[in-house]
Amino acid sequence: MIHTYPPLNLEVRTPRLTLAAATDELLERLVPIVRAGVADVAPWPFDDPMSLYADSPDREWRWLRAIWAGRARVEESFWRLYFVVLLDGEPIGMQDLRGVDFKRFGTVSTFSWLAPGRRGAGSAGRCARPCCTWPSPG
């Protein structure tokens, strides 16, 4: 399906993983992992302000709302692309690409989380030299 919102048409493939644009359908498939908890003991592994530390069911709601709010904020100086990490077609986490003060510096940073027990998948997602596709609508 081609989406009217162009970032939802992005897909990055590596030999091991697919980073698919975080559509609502893929986000729903991640909810059980978010509900089960990605990080539940200190020291907290994430420095990105997250809802993943909240208690369920607030955790799931805050997580979804943060992604929807991020989709709505796309400016020359700030944007964030959300990807769902797929391993053999199954969602196992997220990998984001952020442009902060992008117009000025032209650099990006990344943020990711994976379901517990997915060792090595995060490194594969960050270190690969993937091929990107961006189909045009229509």
PDB file of C-alpha atoms in Angstrom:
ATOM      1  CA  MET A   1       0.000   0.000   0.000  1.00  0.00           C
ATOM      2  CA  ILE A   2       1.333   3.430  -0.957  1.00  0.00           C
ATOM      3  CA  HIS A   3       0.742   6.016   1.785  1.00  0.00           C
ATOM      4  CA  THR A   4      -0.013   9.690   1.165  1.00  0.00           C
ATOM      5  CA  TYR A   5       2.417  10.598   3.967  1.00  0.00           C
ATOM      6  CA  PRO A   6       5.787   9.911   2.221  1.00  0.00           C
ATOM      7  CA  PRO A   7       7.811   8.758   5.273  1.00  0.00           C
ATOM      8  CA  LEU A   8       5.426   5.809   5.651  1.00  0.00           C
ATOM      9  CA  ASN A   9       6.638   4.530   2.263  1.00  0.00           C
ATOM     10  CA  LEU A  10      10.248   4.112   3.385  1.00  0.00           C
ATOM     11  CA  GLU A  11      11.861   0.716   3.744  1.00  0.00           C
ATOM     12  CA  VAL A  12      15.492  -0.163   4.405  1.00  0.00           C
ATOM     13  CA  ARG A  13      16.679  -3.721   3.830  1.00  0.00           C
ATOM     14  CA  THR A  14      19.820  -5.394   5.028  1.00  0.00           C
ATOM     15  CA  PRO A  15      20.779  -9.023   4.527  1.00  0.00           C
ATOM     16  CA  ARG A  16      19.462  -9.812   8.012  1.00  0.00           C
ATOM     17  CA  LEU A  17      16.774  -7.226   8.807  1.00  0.00           C
ATOM     18  CA  THR A  18      14.159  -4.990   7.299  1.00  0.00           C
ATOM     19  CA  LEU A  19      13.536  -1.535   8.717  1.00  0.00           C
ATOM     20  CA  ALA A  20       9.984  -0.754   7.630  1.00  0.00           C
ATOM     21  CA  ALA A  21       8.266   2.585   8.080  1.00  0.00           C
ATOM     22  CA  ALA A  22       6.318   2.486  11.331  1.00  0.00           C
ATOM     23  CA  THR A  23       2.773   2.298  10.010  1.00  0.00           C
ATOM     24  CA  ASP A  24      -0.071   1.989  12.495  1.00  0.00           C
ATOM     25  CA  GLU A  25      -0.450  -1.673  11.504  1.00  0.00           C
ATOM     26  CA  LEU A  26       3.189  -2.433  12.362  1.00  0.00           C
ATOM     27  CA  LEU A  27       2.979  -0.416  15.585  1.00  0.00           C
ATOM     28  CA  GLU A  28      -0.015  -2.508  16.661  1.00  0.00           C
ATOM     29  CA  ARG A  29       2.079  -5.627  16.096  1.00  0.00           C
ATOM     30  CA  LEU A  30       4.722  -4.170  18.466  1.00  0.00           C
ATOM     31  CA  VAL A  31       2.240  -3.428  21.274  1.00  0.00           C
ATOM     32  CA  PRO A  32       2.664  -6.865  22.953  1.00  0.00           C
ATOM     33  CA  ILE A  33       6.433  -6.246  23.236  1.00  0.00           C
ATOM     34  CA  VAL A  34       5.883  -2.737  24.620  1.00  0.00           C
ATOM     35  CA  ARG A  35       3.249  -4.098  27.022  1.00  0.00           C
ATOM     36  CA  ALA A  36       5.618  -6.837  28.249  1.00  0.00           C
ATOM     37  CA  GLY A  37       8.319  -4.235  28.874  1.00  0.00           C
ATOM     38  CA  VAL A  38      11.533  -3.484  27.082  1.00  0.00           C
ATOM     39  CA  ALA A  39      13.428  -2.176  30.135  1.00  0.00           C
ATOM     40  CA  ASP A  40      12.227  -2.614  33.686  1.00  0.00           C
ATOM     41  CA  VAL A  41      15.237  -2.195  35.959  1.00  0.00           C
ATOM     42  CA  ALA A  42      17.736   0.562  36.609  1.00  0.00           C
ATOM     43  CA  PRO A  43      20.129   1.602  35.293  1.00  0.00           C
ATOM     44  CA  TRP A  44      17.819   2.636  32.465  1.00  0.00           C
ATOM     45  CA  PRO A  45      19.385   1.955  29.066  1.00  0.00           C
ATOM     46  CA  PHE A  46      17.729   4.789  27.139  1.00  0.00           C
ATOM     47  CA  ASP A  47      18.576   8.477  27.274  1.00  0.00           C
ATOM     48  CA  ASP A  48      15.839   9.443  24.831  1.00  0.00           C
ATOM     49  CA  PRO A  49      12.807  10.596  26.835  1.00  0.00           C
ATOM     50  CA  MET A  50      10.658   7.502  26.710  1.00  0.00           C
ATOM     51  CA  SER A  51       7.355   6.157  27.719  1.00  0.00           C
ATOM     52  CA  LEU A  52       8.897   2.673  27.931  1.00  0.00           C
ATOM     53  CA  TYR A  53       9.548   3.263  31.650  1.00  0.00           C
ATOM     54  CA  ALA A  54       5.887   3.953  32.466  1.00  0.00           C
ATOM     55  CA  ASP A  55       3.594   1.281  33.862  1.00  0.00           C
ATOM     56  CA  SER A  56       1.201  -0.553  31.554  1.00  0.00           C
ATOM     57  CA  PRO A  57      -1.331   0.453  30.157  1.00  0.00           C
ATOM     58  CA  ASP A  58      -0.051   4.048  30.278  1.00  0.00           C
ATOM     59  CA  ARG A  59       3.177   2.771  28.660  1.00  0.00           C
ATOM     60  CA  GLU A  60       1.448   1.679  25.447  1.00  0.00           C
ATOM     61  CA  TRP A  61      -0.657   4.843  25.145  1.00  0.00           C
ATOM     62  CA  ARG A  62       2.277   7.198  25.763  1.00  0.00           C
ATOM     63  CA  TRP A  63       4.479   5.262  23.335  1.00  0.00           C
ATOM     64  CA  LEU A  64       1.915   5.441  20.511  1.00  0.00           C
ATOM     65  CA  ARG A  65       1.092   9.110  21.147  1.00  0.00           C
ATOM     66  CA  ALA A  66       4.796  10.027  21.086  1.00  0.00           C
ATOM     67  CA  ILE A  67       5.218   8.391  17.683  1.00  0.00           C
ATOM     68  CA  TRP A  68       2.088  10.049  16.290  1.00  0.00           C
ATOM     69  CA  ALA A  69       3.262  13.437  17.626  1.00  0.00           C
ATOM     70  CA  GLY A  70       6.684  12.864  16.053  1.00  0.00           C
ATOM     71  CA  ARG A  71       5.091  12.155  12.690  1.00  0.00           C
ATOM     72  CA  ALA A  72       3.288  15.490  12.914  1.00  0.00           C
ATOM     73  CA  ARG A  73       6.475  17.472  13.583  1.00  0.00           C
ATOM     74  CA  VAL A  74       8.443  17.654  10.363  1.00  0.00           C
ATOM     75  CA  GLU A  75      10.427  20.848   9.838  1.00  0.00           C
ATOM     76  CA  GLU A  76      13.668  21.768   8.096  1.00  0.00           C
ATOM     77  CA  SER A  77      15.436  21.889  11.444  1.00  0.00           C
ATOM     78  CA  PHE A  78      13.837  18.830  13.063  1.00  0.00           C
ATOM     79  CA  TRP A  79      12.402  15.539  11.866  1.00  0.00           C
ATOM     80  CA  ARG A  80      12.261  11.950  13.008  1.00  0.00           C
ATOM     81  CA  LEU A  81      11.704   8.864  10.904  1.00  0.00           C
ATOM     82  CA  TYR A  82      10.318   5.861  12.749  1.00  0.00           C
ATOM     83  CA  PHE A  83      11.109   2.341  11.565  1.00  0.00           C
ATOM     84  CA  VAL A  84       9.912  -1.005  12.857  1.00  0.00           C
ATOM     85  CA  VAL A  85      12.686  -3.603  12.917  1.00  0.00           C
ATOM     86  CA  LEU A  86      11.552  -6.821  11.263  1.00  0.00           C
ATOM     87  CA  LEU A  87      13.455 -10.096  11.625  1.00  0.00           C
ATOM     88  CA  ASP A  88      12.087 -12.781   9.307  1.00  0.00           C
ATOM     89  CA  GLY A  89       8.969 -10.620   8.885  1.00  0.00           C
ATOM     90  CA  GLU A  90       8.288 -10.367  12.627  1.00  0.00           C
ATOM     91  CA  PRO A  91       8.457  -6.996  14.428  1.00  0.00           C
ATOM     92  CA  ILE A  92      11.107  -7.086  17.158  1.00  0.00           C
ATOM     93  CA  GLY A  93      11.663  -3.383  17.938  1.00  0.00           C
ATOM     94  CA  MET A  94      12.241   0.076  16.526  1.00  0.00           C
ATOM     95  CA  GLN A  95      15.040   2.053  14.909  1.00  0.00           C
ATOM     96  CA  ASP A  96      14.596   5.812  14.533  1.00  0.00           C
ATOM     97  CA  LEU A  97      16.581   8.328  12.522  1.00  0.00           C
ATOM     98  CA  ARG A  98      16.518  11.889  13.868  1.00  0.00           C
ATOM     99  CA  GLY A  99      17.540  15.135  12.268  1.00  0.00           C
ATOM    100  CA  VAL A 100      17.998  17.708  15.063  1.00  0.00           C
ATOM    101  CA  ASP A 101      19.087  21.153  13.879  1.00  0.00           C
ATOM    102  CA  PHE A 102      19.420  19.372  10.559  1.00  0.00           C
ATOM    103  CA  LYS A 103      19.303  22.500   8.395  1.00  0.00           C
ATOM    104  CA  ARG A 104      22.334  23.872  10.229  1.00  0.00           C
ATOM    105  CA  PHE A 105      24.467  20.738  10.731  1.00  0.00           C
ATOM    106  CA  GLY A 106      23.186  18.236   8.153  1.00  0.00           C
ATOM    107  CA  THR A 107      23.748  15.337  10.560  1.00  0.00           C
ATOM    108  CA  VAL A 108      21.463  12.717  12.045  1.00  0.00           C
ATOM    109  CA  SER A 109      21.371  10.544  15.137  1.00  0.00           C
ATOM    110  CA  THR A 110      19.686   7.231  15.787  1.00  0.00           C
ATOM    111  CA  PHE A 111      17.683   5.662  18.580  1.00  0.00           C
ATOM    112  CA  SER A 112      16.646   2.034  18.850  1.00  0.00           C
ATOM    113  CA  TRP A 113      15.160  -0.548  21.143  1.00  0.00           C
ATOM    114  CA  LEU A 114      14.617  -4.256  20.626  1.00  0.00           C
ATOM    115  CA  ALA A 115      12.653  -6.928  22.406  1.00  0.00           C
ATOM    116  CA  PRO A 116      14.766  -8.570  25.103  1.00  0.00           C
ATOM    117  CA  GLY A 117      16.867 -11.471  23.828  1.00  0.00           C
ATOM    118  CA  ARG A 118      17.494 -10.107  20.319  1.00  0.00           C
ATOM    119  CA  ARG A 119      21.263  -9.775  20.645  1.00  0.00           C
ATOM    120  CA  GLY A 120      23.079  -8.623  17.535  1.00  0.00           C
ATOM    121  CA  ALA A 121      19.994  -7.459  15.667  1.00  0.00           C
ATOM    122  CA  GLY A 122      20.521  -3.835  16.743  1.00  0.00           C
ATOM    123  CA  SER A 123      24.111  -3.803  15.513  1.00  0.00           C
ATOM    124  CA  ALA A 124      22.976  -5.251  12.197  1.00  0.00           C
ATOM    125  CA  GLY A 125      20.377  -2.487  11.831  1.00  0.00           C
ATOM    126  CA  ARG A 126      22.818   0.326  12.643  1.00  0.00           C
ATOM    127  CA  CYS A 127      25.932  -0.893  10.840  1.00  0.00           C
ATOM    128  CA  ALA A 128      24.643  -2.260   7.549  1.00  0.00           C
ATOM    129  CA  ARG A 129      24.896  -0.389   4.287  1.00  0.00           C
ATOM    130  CA  PRO A 130      21.276  -0.767   3.271  1.00  0.00           C
ATOM    131  CA  CYS A 131      19.478   0.049   0.079  1.00  0.00           C
ATOM    132  CA  CYS A 132      16.623   2.509   0.576  1.00  0.00           C
ATOM    133  CA  THR A 133      13.425   2.648  -1.431  1.00  0.00           C
ATOM    134  CA  TRP A 134      10.941   5.492  -1.446  1.00  0.00           C
ATOM    135  CA  PRO A 135       8.094   4.705  -3.842  1.00  0.00           C
ATOM    136  CA  SER A 136       6.236   7.703  -5.150  1.00  0.00           C
ATOM    137  CA  PRO A 137       2.460   7.843  -4.508  1.00  0.00           C
ATOM    138  CA  GLY A 138       0.195   7.002  -7.413  1.00  0.00           C
TER     139      GLY A 138
END
